Amino acid sequence: MEQSLNAVAAVQNFIHQPHHHYIQGQWVPSQSGLAMEDIDPSTRTVLTHVARGNGDDINRAVEAARQAFREKSWRQMTPQARGVLMWKLADLMAEHLEELAQIDSLDMGMPLRQAQYGTVPMAIDHMRYMAGWATKIEGETIPVSAGPFFNYTVRQPVGVVGAIIPWNFPLLMAVWKLGAALAAGCTVVLKPAEQSPLSVLRLASLVTEAGFPPGVINIVTGYGPEAGAALVAHPDVNKIAFTGSTEVGKSIMRTAADRMARVSLELGGKSPNIICADANLKRAISGSMLGIFMNQGEVCSAGSRIYVAREIYDEALEQMAAYAQNMRVGMALDPKTQMGPVVSAEQYERVLGYIAKGRQEGAKVVAGGGEMSRAGAGFFIEPTVFAQVTDSMTIAREEIFGPVAAVMPFDSIDEVIERANVSAYGLAAGVWTENVRTAHYLAHSLEAGTVWVNAYHVYDAAAPWGGFKQSGFGREMGHHALELYTETKDVWISLQ
Ligand code: ADP
Ligand code: MG
């Protein structure tokens, strides 16, 4: 409680400061002198202004990161000392948890409760988990038959990492990239999303306080096509770690191809969530509603295609509609809020456009279906459930990234597998059944990087995360993430 009251003052103070780039451990204004507006989506008012970076700022930040990568203070820091620094940063994040939670909540509209008890604690856990890996990135000795040789591998940091993150989980996405990169010994230039850059800037002061050598972590704020594109195109960036839309992911991959920069991409989704006839319906309904409405549906892994066995379809639909109608939509900072506003005017129009399209193409709204001005002046959209959806409708195919569920009946397990796998995406899937064979059969058959059985939206720093197909490639979290930030070097020592 005390942390929370102090946090309100600290957050206000922080928000109204000038917000510059964080380069070489210093706050550096944009070379252009330009700034961009940062909006509070709960009120549609300007929260503050943030530096609008361009190629010049990116050049400075990449130079700082390259220099830090060469410096002995980082290069020769022991893995243990690196792990201790990361753990220190995690401790500072825990000390400022309330503040970080309020900042993300204000900046992009996630319910405060979710930030306090979900995403910010997850970011802290993640940093600690990765701190432990710093001392455990091992090579192998290989029994070669080519002659009398001692052959071994070492895993070395890939170099300067350009990290570009989306607005839906600002702090968490930053830490997913930073954690593995730092554990591996890389240096980083991070570009947060223009809609929600503040928690990452707050994190930067904690980076200084933790005692990281200057230049190991740099942050440039700005727009995607400006600062983001400059980072992707920079010849001295060895690896791009991107989370965002599939469209931008493809363009990043094209640009990176020219210099063979390493790329990992965590992109869009249209995840199927399958409720079988034998499911525990109560659990399945609340889990599936969390699956689509958590974070206003602004989650790449949102369970937006809900397939329900025909024999329980009507009953399930009725319960889903009731659930959606009872959700408390409101100001993100209100502790009672279950769903906040969507992030921006653009997103608001996009989601409402999809809802209109759903109606137009013949789907039927059974809950929500519109904007929600009574929740406040912000970008509020009702939790919306569509029935009478067919697989070919736009709302069943395209990622909406908003609180809109498409509910469809199915008749057999093999049929639903085929329909689920039709999607170009393959990020996550949910399965609800009490039958162990059905559970494993579906888990095995679905084309998705993660399958949840009798659960949805559970994540752990130790469990790998990433997509099949157009949801991208590379696995963040778990030891798998370290692959993305290291190169394997093989060494031959002649024994003769
Ligand atoms: P969304 O549509 O959800 O905002 P984007 O893929 O556009 O998703 O944005 C994700 C991140 O990618 C943001 O930080 C954004 O600024 C950045 N970005 C957008 N366009 C580009 C681009 N052309 N090059 C590099 N980064 C970009
Ligand atoms: Mg904002």
Short mmCIF file of C-alpha atoms and ligand atoms in Angstrom, two decimals:
data_model
loop_
_atom_site.label_atom_id
_atom_site.label_comp_id
_atom_site.label_asym_id
_atom_site.label_seq_id
_atom_site.Cartn_x
_atom_site.Cartn_y
_atom_site.Cartn_z
CA MET A 1 0.00 0.00 0.00
CA GLU A 2 2.79 2.37 0.94
CA GLN A 3 4.67 1.52 -2.23
CA SER A 4 1.50 2.26 -4.15
CA LEU A 5 0.97 5.75 -2.64
CA ASN A 6 4.60 6.70 -3.09
CA ALA A 7 4.40 5.36 -6.61
CA VAL A 8 1.61 7.77 -7.59
CA ALA A 9 3.84 10.72 -6.74
CA ALA A 10 6.89 9.16 -8.36
CA VAL A 11 4.95 8.37 -11.53
CA GLN A 12 3.57 11.89 -11.84
CA ASN A 13 7.02 13.30 -11.32
CA PHE A 14 8.54 10.95 -13.89
CA ILE A 15 5.87 11.47 -16.52
CA HIS A 16 6.26 15.21 -16.57
CA GLN A 17 10.03 15.15 -16.96
CA PRO A 18 11.47 15.66 -20.43
CA HIS A 19 12.00 12.27 -22.09
CA HIS A 20 15.21 11.88 -24.05
CA HIS A 21 17.04 8.92 -25.52
CA TYR A 22 19.24 6.82 -23.26
CA ILE A 23 22.61 6.45 -24.97
CA GLN A 24 25.95 5.54 -23.43
CA GLY A 25 24.38 5.78 -19.99
CA GLN A 26 23.29 9.41 -20.57
CA TRP A 27 20.03 11.14 -21.39
CA VAL A 28 20.50 12.55 -24.86
CA PRO A 29 18.00 14.82 -26.66
CA SER A 30 16.98 14.01 -30.22
CA GLN A 31 19.42 15.49 -32.69
CA SER A 32 16.49 16.83 -34.68
CA GLY A 33 15.03 18.46 -31.57
CA LEU A 34 11.68 16.86 -32.42
CA ALA A 35 9.34 15.17 -30.00
CA MET A 36 6.22 13.01 -30.31
CA GLU A 37 3.03 13.02 -28.28
CA ASP A 38 2.35 10.18 -25.92
CA ILE A 39 -1.35 9.57 -25.29
CA ASP A 40 -3.18 8.19 -22.25
CA PRO A 41 -5.77 5.93 -23.91
CA SER A 42 -8.04 5.97 -20.84
CA THR A 43 -8.68 9.69 -21.31
CA ARG A 44 -7.53 10.38 -24.90
CA THR A 45 -5.37 13.19 -23.54
CA VAL A 46 -1.69 13.89 -24.06
CA LEU A 47 0.21 12.30 -21.22
CA THR A 48 3.61 13.71 -22.11
CA HIS A 49 6.08 14.18 -24.96
CA VAL A 50 8.91 11.85 -25.85
CA ALA A 51 11.97 12.33 -28.06
CA ARG A 52 11.35 11.47 -31.71
CA GLY A 53 14.48 9.68 -32.78
CA ASN A 54 15.73 9.24 -36.33
CA GLY A 55 18.73 7.73 -38.10
CA ASP A 56 21.16 10.16 -36.47
CA ASP A 57 20.12 9.12 -32.97
CA ILE A 58 20.22 5.47 -33.99
CA ASN A 59 23.76 5.95 -35.32
CA ARG A 60 24.89 7.34 -31.99
CA ALA A 61 23.24 4.56 -30.04
CA VAL A 62 24.65 1.80 -32.25
CA GLU A 63 28.10 3.36 -31.95
CA ALA A 64 27.76 3.36 -28.17
CA ALA A 65 26.60 -0.25 -28.18
CA ARG A 66 29.49 -1.28 -30.45
CA GLN A 67 32.01 0.48 -28.27
CA ALA A 68 30.57 -1.11 -25.13
CA PHE A 69 30.73 -4.49 -26.83
CA ARG A 70 34.46 -4.00 -27.44
CA GLU A 71 35.27 -2.62 -23.98
CA LYS A 72 36.86 -4.97 -21.53
CA SER A 73 34.50 -3.72 -18.81
CA TRP A 74 31.74 -5.71 -20.52
CA ARG A 75 33.61 -8.16 -22.75
CA GLN A 76 35.74 -9.46 -19.94
CA MET A 77 33.26 -9.13 -17.15
CA THR A 78 32.90 -12.59 -15.62
CA PRO A 79 29.63 -14.36 -16.35
CA GLN A 80 28.93 -14.34 -12.66
CA ALA A 81 29.40 -10.58 -12.40
CA ARG A 82 27.07 -10.18 -15.40
CA GLY A 83 24.46 -12.34 -13.70
CA VAL A 84 24.79 -10.34 -10.48
CA LEU A 85 24.23 -7.08 -12.40
CA MET A 86 21.12 -8.50 -14.03
CA TRP A 87 19.84 -9.71 -10.69
CA LYS A 88 20.48 -6.26 -9.24
CA LEU A 89 18.40 -4.76 -12.03
CA ALA A 90 15.62 -7.23 -11.23
CA ASP A 91 15.79 -6.21 -7.56
CA LEU A 92 15.47 -2.55 -8.53
CA MET A 93 12.50 -3.41 -10.74
CA ALA A 94 10.89 -5.18 -7.77
CA GLU A 95 11.54 -2.15 -5.59
CA HIS A 96 9.78 0.02 -8.19
CA LEU A 97 7.13 -2.53 -9.18
CA GLU A 98 4.18 -0.28 -8.39
CA GLU A 99 5.62 2.57 -10.33
CA LEU A 100 6.39 0.44 -13.38
CA ALA A 101 2.91 -1.07 -13.24
CA GLN A 102 1.23 2.33 -13.09
CA ILE A 103 3.34 3.65 -15.94
CA ASP A 104 2.42 0.80 -18.31
CA SER A 105 -1.18 1.03 -17.25
CA LEU A 106 -1.35 4.79 -17.91
CA ASP A 107 0.64 4.60 -21.10
CA MET A 108 -1.18 1.83 -22.97
CA GLY A 109 -4.32 1.02 -21.04
CA MET A 110 -3.65 -2.36 -19.45
CA PRO A 111 -5.65 -2.81 -16.24
CA LEU A 112 -3.52 -1.86 -13.24
CA ARG A 113 -4.27 -5.18 -11.53
CA GLN A 114 -2.91 -7.07 -14.47
CA ALA A 115 0.24 -4.96 -14.53
CA GLN A 116 0.76 -5.28 -10.75
CA TYR A 117 0.12 -8.99 -10.40
CA GLY A 118 0.84 -10.25 -13.90
CA THR A 119 3.06 -8.54 -16.37
CA VAL A 120 5.47 -6.55 -14.20
CA PRO A 121 6.16 -9.50 -11.83
CA MET A 122 6.67 -11.65 -14.95
CA ALA A 123 9.24 -9.18 -16.24
CA ILE A 124 11.09 -9.33 -12.91
CA ASP A 125 11.00 -13.15 -12.87
CA HIS A 126 12.25 -13.18 -16.41
CA MET A 127 15.25 -10.98 -15.64
CA ARG A 128 16.13 -13.23 -12.68
CA TYR A 129 15.74 -16.39 -14.71
CA MET A 130 18.04 -15.06 -17.42
CA ALA A 131 20.53 -13.76 -14.83
CA GLY A 132 20.99 -17.40 -13.86
CA TRP A 133 21.85 -18.35 -17.44
CA ALA A 134 24.82 -15.98 -17.65
CA THR A 135 26.99 -18.61 -15.90
CA LYS A 136 25.55 -21.59 -17.78
CA ILE A 137 26.08 -20.93 -21.48
CA GLU A 138 28.31 -23.91 -22.14
CA GLY A 139 29.98 -25.43 -25.19
CA GLU A 140 30.69 -29.07 -25.93
CA THR A 141 33.66 -31.30 -26.52
CA ILE A 142 33.18 -33.33 -29.67
CA PRO A 143 34.76 -36.73 -30.35
CA VAL A 144 35.84 -36.11 -33.96
CA SER A 145 37.20 -38.89 -36.18
CA ALA A 146 39.08 -36.67 -38.65
CA GLY A 147 42.38 -37.36 -36.91
CA PRO A 148 44.09 -36.66 -33.60
CA PHE A 149 42.25 -33.49 -32.67
CA PHE A 150 40.69 -31.98 -29.62
CA ASN A 151 37.49 -30.38 -30.83
CA TYR A 152 35.33 -28.11 -28.74
CA THR A 153 32.69 -25.42 -29.16
CA VAL A 154 32.29 -22.06 -27.47
CA ARG A 155 29.21 -19.91 -27.59
CA GLN A 156 29.96 -16.27 -28.10
CA PRO A 157 27.67 -13.26 -27.99
CA VAL A 158 26.27 -12.35 -31.41
CA GLY A 159 27.29 -8.70 -30.91
CA VAL A 160 25.14 -5.58 -31.08
CA VAL A 161 21.44 -6.39 -30.90
CA GLY A 162 18.72 -4.11 -32.27
CA ALA A 163 15.53 -4.84 -30.34
CA ILE A 164 12.17 -3.51 -31.54
CA ILE A 165 9.13 -4.09 -29.40
CA PRO A 166 5.38 -3.49 -29.62
CA TRP A 167 3.07 -1.48 -27.38
CA ASN A 168 0.95 -4.26 -25.85
CA PHE A 169 3.27 -5.32 -23.00
CA PRO A 170 5.92 -2.59 -23.02
CA LEU A 171 8.09 -3.53 -20.06
CA LEU A 172 7.72 -7.28 -20.46
CA MET A 173 8.62 -7.24 -24.14
CA ALA A 174 11.70 -5.15 -23.39
CA VAL A 175 12.84 -7.59 -20.74
CA TRP A 176 12.23 -10.62 -22.97
CA LYS A 177 14.81 -9.16 -25.34
CA LEU A 178 17.20 -7.67 -22.79
CA GLY A 179 17.32 -10.72 -20.51
CA ALA A 180 18.68 -13.22 -23.02
CA ALA A 181 20.85 -10.62 -24.80
CA LEU A 182 22.59 -9.57 -21.58
CA ALA A 183 22.98 -13.13 -20.30
CA ALA A 184 24.75 -13.94 -23.58
CA GLY A 185 27.02 -10.89 -23.26
CA CYS A 186 25.54 -8.82 -26.11
CA THR A 187 24.94 -5.08 -26.07
CA VAL A 188 21.58 -3.65 -27.08
CA VAL A 189 19.86 -0.74 -28.77
CA LEU A 190 16.18 -0.97 -27.90
CA LYS A 191 13.39 0.90 -29.66
CA PRO A 192 10.14 0.82 -27.74
CA ALA A 193 6.80 1.38 -29.49
CA GLU A 194 5.84 5.00 -30.02
CA GLN A 195 2.51 4.44 -28.23
CA SER A 196 4.06 3.28 -24.95
CA PRO A 197 7.73 4.17 -24.45
CA LEU A 198 7.60 5.28 -20.82
CA SER A 199 8.21 2.15 -18.73
CA VAL A 200 11.31 1.36 -20.75
CA LEU A 201 12.62 4.87 -20.11
CA ARG A 202 11.94 4.39 -16.40
CA LEU A 203 13.82 1.09 -16.64
CA ALA A 204 16.80 2.95 -18.11
CA SER A 205 17.39 4.86 -14.87
CA LEU A 206 17.35 1.53 -13.05
CA VAL A 207 19.96 0.25 -15.51
CA THR A 208 22.23 3.13 -14.50
CA GLU A 209 21.49 2.55 -10.83
CA ALA A 210 22.28 -1.16 -11.14
CA GLY A 211 25.71 -0.20 -12.48
CA PHE A 212 25.76 -1.51 -16.05
CA PRO A 213 28.72 -0.16 -18.03
CA PRO A 214 27.58 2.76 -20.25
CA GLY A 215 26.51 1.67 -23.73
CA VAL A 216 25.53 -1.89 -22.83
CA ILE A 217 21.85 -0.91 -22.94
CA ASN A 218 20.72 2.03 -25.09
CA ILE A 219 17.20 3.21 -25.78
CA VAL A 220 16.06 5.30 -28.72
CA THR A 221 12.41 6.33 -28.82
CA GLY A 222 10.68 7.16 -32.08
CA TYR A 223 8.41 5.99 -34.85
CA GLY A 224 8.77 2.65 -36.58
CA PRO A 225 9.46 3.80 -40.14
CA GLU A 226 11.96 6.37 -38.82
CA ALA A 227 13.92 5.14 -35.79
CA GLY A 228 12.88 1.48 -36.17
CA ALA A 229 13.77 1.24 -39.85
CA ALA A 230 17.13 2.98 -39.25
CA LEU A 231 18.00 0.43 -36.59
CA VAL A 232 17.09 -2.48 -38.87
CA ALA A 233 19.14 -1.05 -41.73
CA HIS A 234 22.20 -0.14 -39.66
CA PRO A 235 25.22 -2.05 -41.00
CA ASP A 236 26.76 -2.47 -37.55
CA VAL A 237 23.77 -4.19 -35.93
CA ASN A 238 24.42 -7.94 -35.86
CA LYS A 239 20.99 -9.12 -34.88
CA ILE A 240 17.44 -7.81 -34.94
CA ALA A 241 15.02 -9.10 -32.33
CA PHE A 242 11.52 -8.02 -33.28
CA THR A 243 8.06 -8.44 -31.84
CA GLY A 244 5.22 -6.85 -33.78
CA SER A 245 3.10 -7.23 -36.86
CA THR A 246 3.72 -9.87 -39.52
CA GLU A 247 3.82 -7.17 -42.19
CA VAL A 248 6.67 -5.25 -40.51
CA GLY A 249 8.37 -8.54 -39.63
CA LYS A 250 8.54 -9.44 -43.32
CA SER A 251 10.05 -6.08 -44.24
CA ILE A 252 12.64 -6.45 -41.47
CA MET A 253 13.61 -9.86 -42.77
CA ARG A 254 14.06 -8.47 -46.27
CA THR A 255 16.29 -5.62 -45.09
CA ALA A 256 18.31 -7.87 -42.81
CA ALA A 257 18.93 -10.32 -45.67
CA ASP A 258 21.29 -7.89 -47.41
CA ARG A 259 23.90 -8.06 -44.69
CA MET A 260 22.81 -11.42 -43.30
CA ALA A 261 21.94 -9.88 -39.94
CA ARG A 262 20.48 -12.46 -37.58
CA VAL A 263 16.74 -12.10 -37.13
CA SER A 264 14.19 -13.43 -34.71
CA LEU A 265 10.56 -12.53 -35.20
CA GLU A 266 7.57 -12.87 -32.92
CA LEU A 267 4.62 -11.82 -35.03
CA GLY A 268 0.86 -11.97 -35.27
CA GLY A 269 -1.59 -14.70 -34.50
CA LYS A 270 -5.15 -15.89 -34.90
CA SER A 271 -5.03 -18.57 -32.29
CA PRO A 272 -7.64 -21.34 -32.19
CA ASN A 273 -9.13 -22.28 -28.84
CA ILE A 274 -11.01 -25.57 -28.92
CA ILE A 275 -13.68 -26.51 -26.40
CA CYS A 276 -14.54 -30.22 -26.64
CA ALA A 277 -17.89 -31.71 -25.65
CA ASP A 278 -16.38 -33.36 -22.57
CA ALA A 279 -14.71 -30.17 -21.27
CA ASN A 280 -15.31 -28.84 -17.81
CA LEU A 281 -17.49 -26.07 -19.20
CA LYS A 282 -17.17 -23.65 -16.31
CA ARG A 283 -13.38 -23.69 -16.51
CA ALA A 284 -13.44 -23.64 -20.28
CA ILE A 285 -15.65 -20.56 -20.44
CA SER A 286 -13.72 -18.46 -17.96
CA GLY A 287 -10.40 -19.60 -19.42
CA SER A 288 -11.51 -18.86 -22.96
CA MET A 289 -12.84 -15.44 -22.04
CA LEU A 290 -9.49 -14.63 -20.40
CA GLY A 291 -7.94 -16.02 -23.57
CA ILE A 292 -9.62 -13.42 -25.75
CA PHE A 293 -10.21 -10.46 -23.43
CA MET A 294 -7.00 -10.29 -21.40
CA ASN A 295 -5.19 -7.02 -22.12
CA GLN A 296 -8.22 -5.90 -24.22
CA GLY A 297 -7.43 -8.71 -26.66
CA GLU A 298 -4.22 -6.88 -27.55
CA VAL A 299 -2.16 -10.02 -27.28
CA CYS A 300 -0.49 -11.79 -30.19
CA SER A 301 -1.61 -15.11 -28.71
CA ALA A 302 -5.23 -14.08 -28.02
CA GLY A 303 -7.58 -17.05 -28.45
CA SER A 304 -9.68 -15.25 -31.03
CA ARG A 305 -11.11 -18.27 -32.88
CA ILE A 306 -13.17 -20.22 -30.40
CA TYR A 307 -14.32 -23.61 -31.71
CA VAL A 308 -17.00 -25.28 -29.60
CA ALA A 309 -18.33 -28.85 -29.99
CA ARG A 310 -21.77 -28.58 -31.54
CA GLU A 311 -23.57 -30.45 -28.75
CA ILE A 312 -22.55 -27.81 -26.19
CA TYR A 313 -22.38 -24.84 -28.55
CA ASP A 314 -25.62 -23.07 -27.55
CA GLU A 315 -24.97 -23.43 -23.86
CA ALA A 316 -21.34 -22.29 -24.19
CA LEU A 317 -22.33 -19.31 -26.31
CA GLU A 318 -24.89 -18.19 -23.77
CA GLN A 319 -22.33 -18.39 -20.98
CA MET A 320 -19.72 -16.54 -23.00
CA ALA A 321 -22.16 -13.75 -23.77
CA ALA A 322 -23.04 -13.44 -20.08
CA TYR A 323 -19.37 -13.40 -19.13
CA ALA A 324 -18.55 -10.67 -21.65
CA GLN A 325 -21.53 -8.53 -20.60
CA ASN A 326 -20.47 -8.71 -16.97
CA MET A 327 -16.89 -7.61 -17.50
CA ARG A 328 -15.92 -4.36 -15.87
CA VAL A 329 -14.52 -2.08 -18.56
CA GLY A 330 -13.01 1.16 -17.34
CA MET A 331 -10.05 3.41 -16.70
CA ALA A 332 -6.86 1.40 -16.70
CA LEU A 333 -5.71 2.74 -13.33
CA ASP A 334 -8.96 1.81 -11.56
CA PRO A 335 -8.16 -1.30 -9.49
CA LYS A 336 -11.64 -2.68 -10.25
CA THR A 337 -11.13 -2.55 -14.01
CA GLN A 338 -10.96 -5.92 -15.78
CA MET A 339 -10.58 -4.52 -19.27
CA GLY A 340 -9.13 -1.12 -20.14
CA PRO A 341 -9.24 0.99 -23.30
CA VAL A 342 -7.53 -0.10 -26.51
CA VAL A 343 -4.22 1.63 -27.05
CA SER A 344 -4.84 4.35 -29.63
CA ALA A 345 -7.27 6.10 -31.94
CA GLU A 346 -5.90 4.03 -34.81
CA GLN A 347 -6.46 0.77 -32.99
CA TYR A 348 -9.91 1.91 -31.87
CA GLU A 349 -10.98 2.57 -35.45
CA ARG A 350 -9.42 -0.68 -36.65
CA VAL A 351 -11.19 -2.84 -34.09
CA LEU A 352 -14.54 -1.10 -34.63
CA GLY A 353 -13.98 -1.59 -38.36
CA TYR A 354 -13.58 -5.33 -37.84
CA ILE A 355 -16.75 -5.46 -35.75
CA ALA A 356 -18.66 -3.67 -38.55
CA LYS A 357 -17.18 -6.06 -41.08
CA GLY A 358 -18.26 -9.06 -38.98
CA ARG A 359 -21.84 -7.81 -38.99
CA GLN A 360 -21.70 -6.99 -42.68
CA GLU A 361 -20.47 -10.47 -43.58
CA GLY A 362 -23.37 -12.04 -41.67
CA ALA A 363 -22.01 -12.89 -38.22
CA LYS A 364 -24.27 -12.19 -35.26
CA VAL A 365 -23.26 -10.14 -32.23
CA VAL A 366 -24.30 -11.93 -29.03
CA ALA A 367 -22.44 -9.62 -26.64
CA GLY A 368 -20.96 -6.13 -26.96
CA GLY A 369 -20.46 -4.98 -30.50
CA GLY A 370 -19.63 -1.34 -30.11
CA GLU A 371 -17.85 1.48 -28.48
CA MET A 372 -18.46 2.10 -24.83
CA SER A 373 -18.52 5.77 -23.95
CA ARG A 374 -20.05 5.13 -20.53
CA ALA A 375 -16.72 3.66 -19.42
CA GLY A 376 -15.14 7.10 -19.93
CA ALA A 377 -13.76 9.32 -22.63
CA GLY A 378 -11.03 6.88 -23.62
CA PHE A 379 -10.81 4.30 -26.40
CA PHE A 380 -13.25 1.87 -24.81
CA ILE A 381 -14.70 -1.00 -26.79
CA GLU A 382 -17.20 -3.52 -25.44
CA PRO A 383 -16.02 -7.10 -24.98
CA THR A 384 -17.59 -8.54 -28.10
CA VAL A 385 -18.70 -12.08 -28.92
CA PHE A 386 -19.75 -13.08 -32.43
CA ALA A 387 -21.79 -16.18 -33.29
CA GLN A 388 -22.76 -17.53 -36.72
CA VAL A 389 -19.20 -17.03 -37.88
CA THR A 390 -17.80 -19.05 -40.77
CA ASP A 391 -14.14 -19.81 -41.38
CA SER A 392 -14.00 -17.61 -44.45
CA MET A 393 -15.22 -14.43 -42.75
CA THR A 394 -12.69 -11.66 -42.17
CA ILE A 395 -13.16 -11.80 -38.39
CA ALA A 396 -12.24 -15.51 -38.44
CA ARG A 397 -9.12 -15.02 -40.55
CA GLU A 398 -7.45 -11.72 -39.73
CA GLU A 399 -5.78 -10.71 -36.52
CA ILE A 400 -8.01 -8.08 -34.88
CA PHE A 401 -5.82 -7.41 -31.84
CA GLY A 402 -8.84 -6.30 -29.86
CA PRO A 403 -11.63 -7.67 -27.65
CA VAL A 404 -13.49 -9.60 -30.33
CA ALA A 405 -14.19 -13.35 -30.19
CA ALA A 406 -15.41 -15.38 -33.16
CA VAL A 407 -17.25 -18.47 -31.90
CA MET A 408 -17.84 -21.41 -34.25
CA PRO A 409 -19.26 -24.93 -33.81
CA PHE A 410 -17.42 -28.10 -34.85
CA ASP A 411 -18.49 -31.72 -35.30
CA SER A 412 -15.36 -33.85 -35.00
CA ILE A 413 -11.83 -33.60 -33.67
CA ASP A 414 -10.21 -34.20 -37.04
CA GLU A 415 -12.42 -31.57 -38.63
CA VAL A 416 -11.48 -28.97 -36.02
CA ILE A 417 -7.77 -29.74 -36.37
CA GLU A 418 -7.98 -29.07 -40.08
CA ARG A 419 -9.91 -25.84 -39.59
CA ALA A 420 -7.61 -24.66 -36.81
CA ASN A 421 -4.53 -25.29 -38.95
CA VAL A 422 -5.84 -23.47 -42.02
CA SER A 423 -4.59 -20.19 -40.59
CA ALA A 424 -1.42 -18.60 -41.97
CA TYR A 425 -0.46 -18.01 -38.35
CA GLY A 426 0.70 -20.55 -35.77
CA LEU A 427 1.50 -18.90 -32.48
CA ALA A 428 -0.65 -20.55 -29.81
CA ALA A 429 -3.68 -22.76 -29.32
CA GLY A 430 -5.99 -23.76 -26.48
CA VAL A 431 -7.66 -27.09 -25.85
CA TRP A 432 -10.35 -27.86 -23.30
CA THR A 433 -11.11 -31.54 -22.67
CA GLU A 434 -11.16 -34.07 -19.84
CA ASN A 435 -10.02 -36.85 -22.15
CA VAL A 436 -6.29 -37.52 -22.07
CA ARG A 437 -6.14 -39.00 -25.55
CA THR A 438 -7.98 -36.03 -27.07
CA ALA A 439 -5.71 -33.64 -25.17
CA HIS A 440 -2.52 -35.21 -26.46
CA TYR A 441 -3.87 -35.79 -29.94
CA LEU A 442 -4.82 -32.11 -30.29
CA ALA A 443 -1.60 -30.88 -28.67
CA HIS A 444 0.33 -33.01 -31.13
CA SER A 445 -1.68 -32.00 -34.20
CA LEU A 446 -2.12 -28.26 -33.86
CA GLU A 447 0.35 -26.08 -35.75
CA ALA A 448 1.31 -23.72 -32.98
CA GLY A 449 4.39 -22.84 -30.95
CA THR A 450 2.47 -23.24 -27.70
CA VAL A 451 -0.55 -25.38 -26.85
CA TRP A 452 -2.37 -24.90 -23.57
CA VAL A 453 -4.56 -27.73 -22.32
CA ASN A 454 -7.26 -26.70 -19.85
CA ALA A 455 -5.57 -23.33 -19.48
CA TYR A 456 -4.90 -20.22 -21.52
CA HIS A 457 -2.35 -17.42 -21.33
CA VAL A 458 0.10 -19.07 -18.97
CA TYR A 459 3.71 -18.09 -19.45
CA ASP A 460 6.94 -18.82 -17.67
CA ALA A 461 10.46 -17.53 -18.13
CA ALA A 462 11.62 -21.16 -18.40
CA ALA A 463 9.15 -22.19 -21.13
CA PRO A 464 10.01 -21.41 -24.79
CA TRP A 465 7.77 -19.01 -26.68
CA GLY A 466 7.44 -18.34 -30.40
CA GLY A 467 5.54 -19.18 -33.54
CA PHE A 468 5.08 -21.60 -36.39
CA LYS A 469 4.37 -20.36 -39.92
CA GLN A 470 3.73 -16.61 -40.31
CA SER A 471 3.79 -16.07 -36.57
CA GLY A 472 7.56 -15.89 -36.92
CA PHE A 473 10.54 -17.92 -35.81
CA GLY A 474 12.98 -18.18 -32.96
CA ARG A 475 12.01 -19.01 -29.40
CA GLU A 476 12.14 -16.44 -26.64
CA MET A 477 12.24 -17.52 -23.00
CA GLY A 478 13.73 -20.72 -21.70
CA HIS A 479 17.27 -21.69 -22.64
CA HIS A 480 16.03 -21.62 -26.24
CA ALA A 481 16.27 -17.83 -26.19
CA LEU A 482 20.03 -17.99 -25.74
CA GLU A 483 20.35 -19.52 -29.20
CA LEU A 484 19.12 -16.23 -30.62
CA TYR A 485 21.89 -14.20 -29.02
CA THR A 486 24.91 -16.47 -29.41
CA GLU A 487 27.06 -17.78 -32.24
CA THR A 488 28.57 -21.24 -31.94
CA LYS A 489 32.28 -21.38 -32.67
CA ASP A 490 34.00 -24.70 -33.24
CA VAL A 491 37.70 -24.97 -32.35
CA TRP A 492 40.17 -27.65 -33.62
CA ILE A 493 43.37 -28.25 -31.70
CA SER A 494 45.81 -30.57 -33.36
CA LEU A 495 47.17 -33.06 -30.86
CA GLN A 496 50.18 -33.88 -33.07
P1 ADP B 1 1.43 -2.54 -34.52
O1 ADP B 1 0.74 -2.49 -35.83
O2 ADP B 1 0.82 -3.47 -33.55
O3 ADP B 1 1.77 -1.20 -33.95
P2 ADP B 1 4.03 -2.77 -35.66
O4 ADP B 1 4.66 -3.99 -36.22
O5 ADP B 1 3.69 -1.66 -36.58
O6 ADP B 1 2.81 -3.27 -34.84
O7 ADP B 1 4.96 -2.17 -34.52
C1 ADP B 1 5.78 -2.92 -33.67
C2 ADP B 1 7.09 -2.18 -33.49
O8 ADP B 1 7.73 -2.08 -34.74
C3 ADP B 1 6.95 -0.75 -32.97
O9 ADP B 1 8.04 -0.45 -32.12
C4 ADP B 1 7.04 0.05 -34.25
O10 ADP B 1 7.49 1.38 -34.04
C5 ADP B 1 8.05 -0.73 -35.03
N1 ADP B 1 7.99 -0.54 -36.49
C6 ADP B 1 6.93 -0.21 -37.25
N2 ADP B 1 7.27 -0.11 -38.55
C7 ADP B 1 8.60 -0.38 -38.62
C8 ADP B 1 9.55 -0.45 -39.68
N3 ADP B 1 9.22 -0.21 -40.93
N4 ADP B 1 10.82 -0.79 -39.36
C9 ADP B 1 11.18 -1.05 -38.10
N5 ADP B 1 10.34 -0.99 -37.06
C10 ADP B 1 9.06 -0.66 -37.31
MG MG B 2 0.74 6.01 -24.58
#
